[in-house]
Coordinates of C-alpha atoms in Angstrom, one line a residue:
Chain A
M34 CA -3.7 -17.5 -2.2
S35 CA -3.0 -21.1 -1.9
E36 CA -3.1 -23.7 -4.9
N37 CA -5.1 -26.0 -2.8
K38 CA -8.2 -24.1 -1.4
N39 CA -9.3 -27.0 0.7
M40 CA -5.8 -27.4 2.6
P41 CA -5.8 -24.6 5.3
K42 CA -2.8 -22.2 4.9
P43 CA -0.3 -23.0 7.6
T44 CA 0.1 -19.8 9.7
L45 CA 3.7 -18.8 10.2
P46 CA 4.4 -17.4 13.8
E47 CA 6.6 -14.5 13.7
P48 CA 9.3 -15.6 16.0
T49 CA 9.7 -18.6 13.6
L50 CA 10.0 -16.3 10.8
R51 CA 12.8 -14.6 12.5
R52 CA 14.7 -17.6 13.2
L53 CA 14.6 -18.9 9.5
P54 CA 17.2 -16.4 8.5
W55 CA 19.8 -17.5 11.1
Y56 CA 19.4 -21.2 10.0
L57 CA 19.8 -20.0 6.2
A58 CA 22.9 -18.1 7.2
Y59 CA 24.3 -21.2 9.0
V60 CA 23.4 -23.7 6.3
R61 CA 24.9 -21.6 3.5
L62 CA 28.2 -21.7 5.4
L63 CA 28.1 -25.5 5.5
E64 CA 27.3 -25.7 1.9
A65 CA 30.3 -23.5 1.1
Q66 CA 32.3 -26.3 2.9
H67 CA 30.6 -29.0 0.9
I68 CA 28.9 -30.6 3.9
E69 CA 26.1 -32.6 2.9
Y70 CA 23.8 -33.2 5.9
V71 CA 23.2 -31.5 9.3
S72 CA 21.1 -32.5 12.2
S73 CA 18.8 -30.1 14.0
T74 CA 21.2 -30.9 17.1
Q75 CA 24.2 -29.7 15.2
I76 CA 22.3 -26.4 14.1
S77 CA 21.1 -25.9 17.8
K78 CA 24.7 -25.9 19.1
E79 CA 25.7 -23.5 16.6
I80 CA 23.1 -21.0 16.9
N81 CA 21.7 -21.4 20.3
V82 CA 18.1 -22.4 19.6
D83 CA 16.4 -25.6 20.9
A84 CA 16.9 -28.5 18.4
S85 CA 13.3 -29.4 18.8
Q86 CA 12.3 -25.8 17.9
I87 CA 14.3 -25.9 15.0
A88 CA 12.6 -29.1 13.8
K89 CA 9.3 -27.4 14.5
D90 CA 10.3 -24.4 12.5
L91 CA 11.5 -26.3 9.6
S92 CA 8.4 -28.4 9.5
F93 CA 6.4 -25.3 8.5
L94 CA 8.4 -25.5 5.4
N95 CA 7.5 -29.3 4.9
L96 CA 11.1 -30.1 5.7
K97 CA 11.8 -33.2 7.8
G98 CA 15.2 -34.5 9.0
K99 CA 16.0 -38.2 8.2
T100 CA 16.7 -40.3 11.2
R101 CA 20.6 -40.5 12.1
I102 CA 21.3 -38.3 8.8
G103 CA 19.4 -35.0 9.5
Y104 CA 18.7 -32.6 6.7
Q105 CA 20.1 -32.4 3.4
V106 CA 22.1 -29.1 3.3
S107 CA 21.6 -28.0 -0.2
L108 CA 17.8 -28.7 0.1
L109 CA 17.6 -26.5 3.4
V110 CA 19.5 -23.6 1.6
K111 CA 17.2 -23.7 -1.5
K112 CA 14.0 -24.1 0.3
L113 CA 14.7 -21.5 3.0
T114 CA 16.0 -18.9 0.2
D115 CA 12.6 -19.5 -1.7
F116 CA 10.6 -19.3 1.4
L117 CA 12.1 -16.3 2.7
G118 CA 11.7 -14.5 -0.8
F119 CA 15.3 -13.8 -1.2
K120 CA 15.2 -15.2 -4.6
S121 CA 12.5 -13.1 -5.9
E122 CA 12.7 -9.6 -6.9
H123 CA 11.0 -7.2 -5.0
K124 CA 11.1 -3.5 -6.2
A125 CA 11.3 -0.7 -3.7
F126 CA 11.5 3.1 -3.4
V127 CA 13.7 4.9 -0.9
I128 CA 11.7 7.9 0.4
G129 CA 14.2 10.4 2.2
V130 CA 17.5 10.3 0.5
G131 CA 19.7 11.6 3.3
S132 CA 22.8 9.8 4.7
L133 CA 20.9 6.8 5.7
G134 CA 18.7 6.7 2.7
A135 CA 21.6 7.1 0.3
A136 CA 23.6 4.4 2.4
L137 CA 21.0 1.8 1.8
I138 CA 20.8 2.4 -2.0
Q139 CA 24.6 1.7 -2.0
D140 CA 24.3 -1.4 0.4
V141 CA 24.6 -4.1 -2.2
G142 CA 23.7 -6.7 0.4
L143 CA 20.2 -5.8 0.1
S144 CA 20.0 -6.8 -3.7
Q145 CA 21.3 -10.3 -2.7
Y146 CA 18.5 -10.7 -0.6
G147 CA 16.0 -10.0 -3.2
L148 CA 15.3 -6.2 -2.9
K149 CA 15.9 -4.1 -5.8
I150 CA 15.9 -0.4 -5.1
V151 CA 14.6 1.4 -8.3
G152 CA 14.4 4.9 -7.3
G153 CA 14.7 7.4 -4.6
F154 CA 12.7 10.4 -3.6
D155 CA 13.4 13.5 -1.8
I156 CA 12.0 17.1 -1.5
D157 CA 15.4 18.6 -1.6
K158 CA 16.0 20.5 -5.0
K159 CA 19.6 20.0 -4.7
I160 CA 19.5 16.1 -5.0
V161 CA 16.5 15.7 -7.1
G162 CA 17.8 14.9 -10.7
T163 CA 20.8 13.3 -9.4
S164 CA 21.4 9.6 -8.9
V165 CA 23.2 7.4 -6.3
C166 CA 24.8 4.2 -7.6
D167 CA 22.8 4.7 -10.7
V168 CA 19.5 4.9 -8.8
P169 CA 17.5 8.1 -10.0
I170 CA 16.5 10.5 -7.4
Y171 CA 13.0 12.0 -8.1
D172 CA 10.9 14.7 -6.7
M173 CA 8.3 13.4 -3.8
S174 CA 5.7 14.9 -5.9
E175 CA 6.4 12.2 -8.6
L176 CA 5.7 9.2 -6.2
E177 CA 2.5 8.3 -7.5
Q178 CA 3.1 8.4 -11.1
R179 CA 6.4 6.6 -10.9
Q180 CA 4.7 3.8 -8.6
K181 CA 2.3 3.3 -11.4
Q182 CA 4.9 3.2 -14.0
Q183 CA 7.2 0.8 -12.1
D184 CA 4.7 -1.1 -9.9
V185 CA 6.8 -0.9 -6.9
S186 CA 5.5 -2.2 -3.7
I187 CA 7.9 -1.4 -0.9
A188 CA 9.0 1.9 0.4
I189 CA 12.1 2.6 2.7
L190 CA 11.2 5.4 5.0
T191 CA 14.3 7.5 5.8
V192 CA 13.0 10.7 6.2
P193 CA 13.7 13.2 9.0
V194 CA 11.4 12.1 11.8
E195 CA 9.2 15.3 11.5
H196 CA 8.3 14.3 8.0
A197 CA 7.6 10.7 8.9
Q198 CA 3.9 10.5 9.1
E199 CA 3.1 12.9 6.3
A200 CA 5.7 10.8 3.9
T201 CA 3.7 7.8 5.2
N202 CA 0.4 9.2 4.1
Q203 CA 1.8 10.0 0.6
I204 CA 3.3 6.5 0.3
V205 CA -0.1 5.0 0.9
S206 CA -2.1 7.0 -1.4
S207 CA 0.6 6.4 -3.9
G208 CA -0.4 2.8 -3.9
L209 CA 2.7 1.2 -2.2
H210 CA 1.8 -1.6 -0.1
A211 CA 4.5 -2.2 2.5
I212 CA 6.6 0.6 4.5
W213 CA 10.0 -0.4 5.8
N214 CA 10.3 2.4 8.5
F215 CA 13.8 3.2 9.7
T216 CA 12.6 6.3 11.7
P217 CA 12.3 6.3 15.2
F218 CA 8.6 7.6 14.7
R219 CA 5.5 5.1 15.3
I220 CA 3.9 6.1 11.7
K221 CA 0.2 5.2 11.4
V222 CA -1.3 3.4 8.4
P223 CA -4.7 2.1 7.1
E224 CA -5.3 -1.5 7.7
G225 CA -3.9 -3.8 4.9
I226 CA -0.3 -1.8 4.7
V227 CA 2.5 -4.0 6.0
I228 CA 4.8 -2.1 8.2
Q229 CA 8.2 -3.4 9.4
N230 CA 9.8 -1.1 12.0
T231 CA 13.8 -1.1 12.0
S232 CA 14.7 1.6 14.7
I233 CA 18.5 1.3 14.3
Y234 CA 18.9 4.0 16.8
A235 CA 16.5 2.5 19.3
H236 CA 19.0 -0.7 19.2
L237 CA 21.8 1.7 20.1
A238 CA 19.8 2.8 23.3
L239 CA 19.7 -1.0 23.9
I240 CA 23.4 -1.3 23.6
Y241 CA 24.2 1.7 25.8
N242 CA 21.8 0.6 28.3
R243 CA 23.4 -2.8 28.8
M244 CA 26.8 -1.4 28.7
G245 CA 26.0 0.1 32.1
E246 CA 26.2 3.7 30.9
K247 CA 26.0 6.4 33.7
S248 CA 22.2 6.6 33.0
D249 CA 21.3 6.0 36.6
K250 CA 23.2 8.8 37.9
K251 CA 21.5 11.0 35.4
I252 CA 17.9 10.0 36.4
K253 CA 18.6 10.5 40.1
G254 CA 20.5 13.7 39.6
Chain B
M683 CA 26.8 1.7 39.9
S684 CA 24.1 3.7 41.8
E685 CA 24.9 6.7 43.8
N686 CA 23.0 5.4 46.7
K687 CA 23.9 1.9 47.5
N688 CA 20.9 1.2 49.7
M689 CA 18.4 2.1 47.1
P690 CA 17.7 -1.0 44.6
K691 CA 18.6 0.0 41.0
P692 CA 15.4 -0.2 39.0
T693 CA 15.5 -3.0 36.5
L694 CA 14.4 -1.5 33.2
P695 CA 12.5 -4.2 31.0
E696 CA 13.6 -4.7 27.5
P697 CA 10.1 -3.6 25.9
T698 CA 10.1 -0.3 27.9
L699 CA 13.7 0.4 26.7
R700 CA 12.5 -0.2 23.2
R701 CA 9.4 2.0 23.6
L702 CA 11.4 5.0 25.4
P703 CA 12.9 6.2 21.8
W704 CA 9.2 6.4 20.3
Y705 CA 8.2 8.6 23.1
L706 CA 11.5 10.8 22.5
A707 CA 10.9 10.9 18.7
Y708 CA 7.3 12.2 19.4
V709 CA 8.0 14.7 22.0
R710 CA 10.9 16.2 20.2
L711 CA 8.2 17.1 17.5
L712 CA 6.0 18.7 20.1
E713 CA 9.2 20.5 21.3
A714 CA 10.0 21.9 17.9
Q715 CA 6.2 23.2 17.8
H716 CA 7.0 24.9 21.1
I717 CA 4.1 22.8 22.8
E718 CA 4.9 22.8 26.6
Y719 CA 2.8 19.9 28.1
V720 CA 1.6 16.6 26.9
S721 CA -0.6 14.0 28.6
S722 CA 0.0 10.3 28.5
T723 CA -3.2 10.0 26.6
Q724 CA -2.1 12.3 24.0
I725 CA 1.1 10.4 23.5
S726 CA -1.0 7.3 23.6
K727 CA -3.1 8.3 20.7
E728 CA -0.2 9.3 18.5
I729 CA 2.0 6.0 19.1
N730 CA -0.5 3.5 19.8
V731 CA 0.7 2.3 23.1
D732 CA -1.7 2.3 26.3
A733 CA -1.7 5.3 28.0
S734 CA -1.2 3.6 31.4
Q735 CA 1.9 1.7 29.8
I736 CA 3.4 5.1 28.8
A737 CA 3.0 6.4 32.5
K738 CA 4.5 3.1 33.8
D739 CA 7.4 3.5 31.4
L740 CA 8.1 7.0 32.4
S741 CA 8.0 6.3 35.9
F742 CA 11.0 4.3 35.6
L743 CA 13.1 7.7 34.7
N744 CA 11.2 9.0 37.8
L745 CA 9.0 11.1 35.4
K746 CA 5.4 11.7 36.6
G747 CA 2.8 13.5 34.8
K748 CA 0.9 16.4 36.6
T749 CA -3.1 16.0 36.9
R750 CA -4.9 17.7 34.0
I751 CA -1.6 19.2 32.9
G752 CA 0.5 16.2 32.0
Y753 CA 4.5 16.0 31.4
Q754 CA 6.6 18.9 30.7
V755 CA 7.8 18.7 27.0
S756 CA 11.2 20.0 27.4
L757 CA 12.0 18.0 30.6
L758 CA 10.6 14.6 28.9
V759 CA 13.1 15.6 25.9
K760 CA 16.1 16.0 28.3
K761 CA 15.5 13.1 30.7
L762 CA 14.7 10.8 27.7
T763 CA 17.9 11.7 25.6
D764 CA 20.0 11.6 28.7
F765 CA 18.6 8.1 29.8
L766 CA 18.8 6.6 26.6
G767 CA 22.7 7.8 26.3
F768 CA 22.2 9.6 23.0
K769 CA 23.9 12.7 24.7
S770 CA 27.0 11.0 25.7
E771 CA 29.7 10.1 23.2
H772 CA 30.3 6.3 22.7
K773 CA 33.4 5.4 20.5
A774 CA 33.0 2.6 17.9
F775 CA 34.9 0.8 15.4
V776 CA 33.3 -0.8 12.1
I777 CA 34.6 -4.3 11.6
G778 CA 34.3 -5.1 8.0
V779 CA 33.9 -2.0 5.7
G780 CA 32.0 -3.5 2.7
S781 CA 28.9 -1.6 1.4
L782 CA 27.0 -1.9 4.8
G783 CA 30.0 -1.0 6.9
A784 CA 30.9 1.8 4.5
A785 CA 27.3 3.0 4.8
L786 CA 27.0 3.0 8.4
I787 CA 30.3 5.2 8.4
Q788 CA 28.5 7.6 6.4
D789 CA 25.4 7.8 8.3
V790 CA 25.5 11.1 10.1
G791 CA 22.3 10.1 12.0
L792 CA 24.3 7.6 14.2
S793 CA 26.3 10.6 15.6
Q794 CA 23.2 12.5 16.7
Y795 CA 22.5 9.4 18.8
G796 CA 25.9 9.6 20.6
L797 CA 27.8 6.8 18.4
K798 CA 31.2 8.1 17.3
I799 CA 32.8 5.8 14.8
V800 CA 36.6 6.3 14.9
G801 CA 37.7 3.8 12.8
G802 CA 37.2 1.0 10.4
F803 CA 38.9 -2.2 10.2
D804 CA 38.9 -5.0 7.1
I805 CA 41.5 -7.7 5.8
D806 CA 41.1 -6.1 2.1
K807 CA 44.4 -4.6 1.3
K808 CA 42.7 -2.4 -1.2
I809 CA 40.7 -0.5 1.3
V810 CA 43.1 -0.7 4.2
G811 CA 44.8 2.6 4.6
T812 CA 42.1 4.6 3.0
S813 CA 39.3 6.3 4.8
V814 CA 35.7 6.8 4.5
C815 CA 34.2 10.2 5.5
D816 CA 37.5 10.9 7.2
V817 CA 37.3 7.8 9.2
P818 CA 40.5 5.8 8.8
I819 CA 40.4 2.2 7.4
Y820 CA 42.9 -0.1 9.5
D821 CA 44.1 -3.6 8.9
M822 CA 42.1 -6.2 11.1
S823 CA 45.4 -7.1 12.7
E824 CA 45.7 -3.6 14.5
L825 CA 42.3 -4.0 16.2
E826 CA 43.7 -4.8 19.6
Q827 CA 46.4 -2.0 19.5
R828 CA 44.0 0.5 18.2
Q829 CA 41.3 -0.4 20.6
K830 CA 43.9 0.2 23.4
Q831 CA 44.8 3.4 22.2
Q832 CA 41.5 4.9 21.8
D833 CA 39.7 2.9 24.4
V834 CA 36.6 1.9 22.0
S835 CA 33.9 -0.1 23.6
I836 CA 31.4 -0.8 20.5
A837 CA 32.3 -2.9 17.6
I838 CA 29.7 -2.7 14.7
L839 CA 30.0 -6.2 12.9
T840 CA 29.3 -5.8 9.1
V841 CA 31.6 -8.5 7.7
P842 CA 30.6 -11.2 5.3
V843 CA 28.5 -14.1 7.2
E844 CA 31.5 -16.7 6.8
H845 CA 33.9 -14.4 8.9
A846 CA 31.1 -13.5 11.5
Q847 CA 32.3 -15.7 14.4
E848 CA 35.9 -15.4 13.6
A849 CA 35.8 -11.8 13.6
T850 CA 33.8 -11.9 16.7
N851 CA 36.3 -13.7 18.5
Q852 CA 38.9 -11.2 17.7
I853 CA 36.9 -8.3 18.7
V854 CA 36.3 -9.9 22.1
S855 CA 40.0 -10.8 22.6
S856 CA 40.8 -7.2 21.5
G857 CA 38.9 -6.0 24.6
L858 CA 35.9 -4.4 23.1
H859 CA 32.8 -4.9 25.3
A860 CA 29.8 -4.7 23.1
I861 CA 29.0 -5.9 19.4
W862 CA 26.4 -4.6 17.3
N863 CA 25.6 -7.6 14.8
F864 CA 24.4 -6.5 11.7
T865 CA 25.2 -10.0 9.9
P866 CA 22.7 -12.7 9.8
F867 CA 24.7 -15.1 11.7
R868 CA 24.1 -15.8 15.5
I869 CA 27.6 -15.3 16.9
K870 CA 28.6 -16.6 20.2
V871 CA 30.4 -14.5 22.8
P872 CA 31.5 -15.1 26.3
E873 CA 29.3 -13.9 29.2
G874 CA 29.6 -10.2 29.8
I875 CA 30.0 -9.1 26.3
V876 CA 26.8 -6.9 25.0
I877 CA 25.3 -8.2 21.8
Q878 CA 22.7 -6.5 19.8
N879 CA 21.2 -8.1 16.6
T880 CA 20.2 -5.9 13.9
S881 CA 19.4 -8.4 11.1
I882 CA 18.1 -6.0 8.5
Y883 CA 17.7 -9.0 5.9
A884 CA 15.7 -10.9 8.2
H885 CA 13.1 -7.8 8.4
L886 CA 13.3 -8.1 4.8
A887 CA 11.9 -11.5 4.9
L888 CA 9.0 -10.5 7.4
I889 CA 8.0 -8.0 4.8
Y890 CA 8.0 -10.2 1.9
N891 CA 6.0 -12.7 4.0
R892 CA 3.5 -10.5 5.2
M893 CA 3.1 -9.1 1.6
G894 CA 1.8 -12.5 0.6
E895 CA 4.5 -13.1 -1.6
K896 CA 4.1 -16.4 -3.6
S897 CA 6.0 -18.5 -0.8
D898 CA 3.1 -21.0 0.0
K899 CA 3.1 -22.2 -3.7
K900 CA 7.0 -22.5 -3.6
I901 CA 6.9 -24.8 -0.4
K902 CA 4.3 -27.1 -1.9
G903 CA 5.8 -27.2 -5.1

């Protein structure tokens, strides 16, 4: 995929990829305040990541800070935004337009991060044919045909958990390449399909547990 | 916190806590199919976690499978649901009722996992005084007073990134104990406050990157 096939493509570790959006969020704030330069030490203080780690992460994007001056803020914003894919347009379908699916269609934040939801799919005849925020809701049986027409790559999976695997199979056979799984079910896909699990309900369990809920008593009881 | 102070409280590793909801999602399906017993090997095949790891994780909840029979499905469902705190009611405020905040208020899924959103807060006079799905939206200045009246522990942070830290400070000083941070900003809190980051936009970056977007070309350009 690289332009220069002789140069090995740098492999970006996932932890780096997870940190880059934090840097971006912070330098965007600096940019809004018309601050021109920022050092890795300063970023480090703000977001609680080691300065040397930040320098290393940014070096993956060929970004190097200047001695005593640091990084140019506007360049950081631009390079990070580009690199993270937030400027490109990525088309997506929402599979399962229940309350979470509809909520994601309504979230304008996603479009600011490069995600364009162009259709929703459901099996419920009551909502098929309607639309949410101008996004049309189709019958699940039309998935393959619509995918071909609109060349959509990403499926956002928000069906009830008991339909998660079945919907996944249909998504894969319809030619979509990536599944953003919001269900708590561990879906299985063939090799080559990208999966990102965002189990918001599992995050709730983490919060409850750390808050020291009465779970101990319950297990022992 | 334990009933028996002489017994050391088992420390639950975070990876275990992240896996438990997957087990729950799967055994709930089995329960709906009236299946009575399940082995760790069977769970393992379905959700792609090592059978010995599953047995170890479940032993934290004092759950042990019987030889040749496995675990009792209904008991697994009950113990996991209880342990994860999904049956208790946890009150929460949504801080920042923009599109994502409003979307979360509308998601009935959260209430099925024990989260009860009892109020939204914003600084926008146009929405203060209104309500979303019967959840009243208050002015941000009322946060402390409302927290005391309703004894709410969890703040769901969905403000614009530039207000993330400021809102966090107000949440902490108002007496809430946990912050579920949906902003891409790395908020800082005093010790003792629970933070859970759910950076859905960062997850988007992971999807884009793995899909082999043209990011390489852009860095080099």
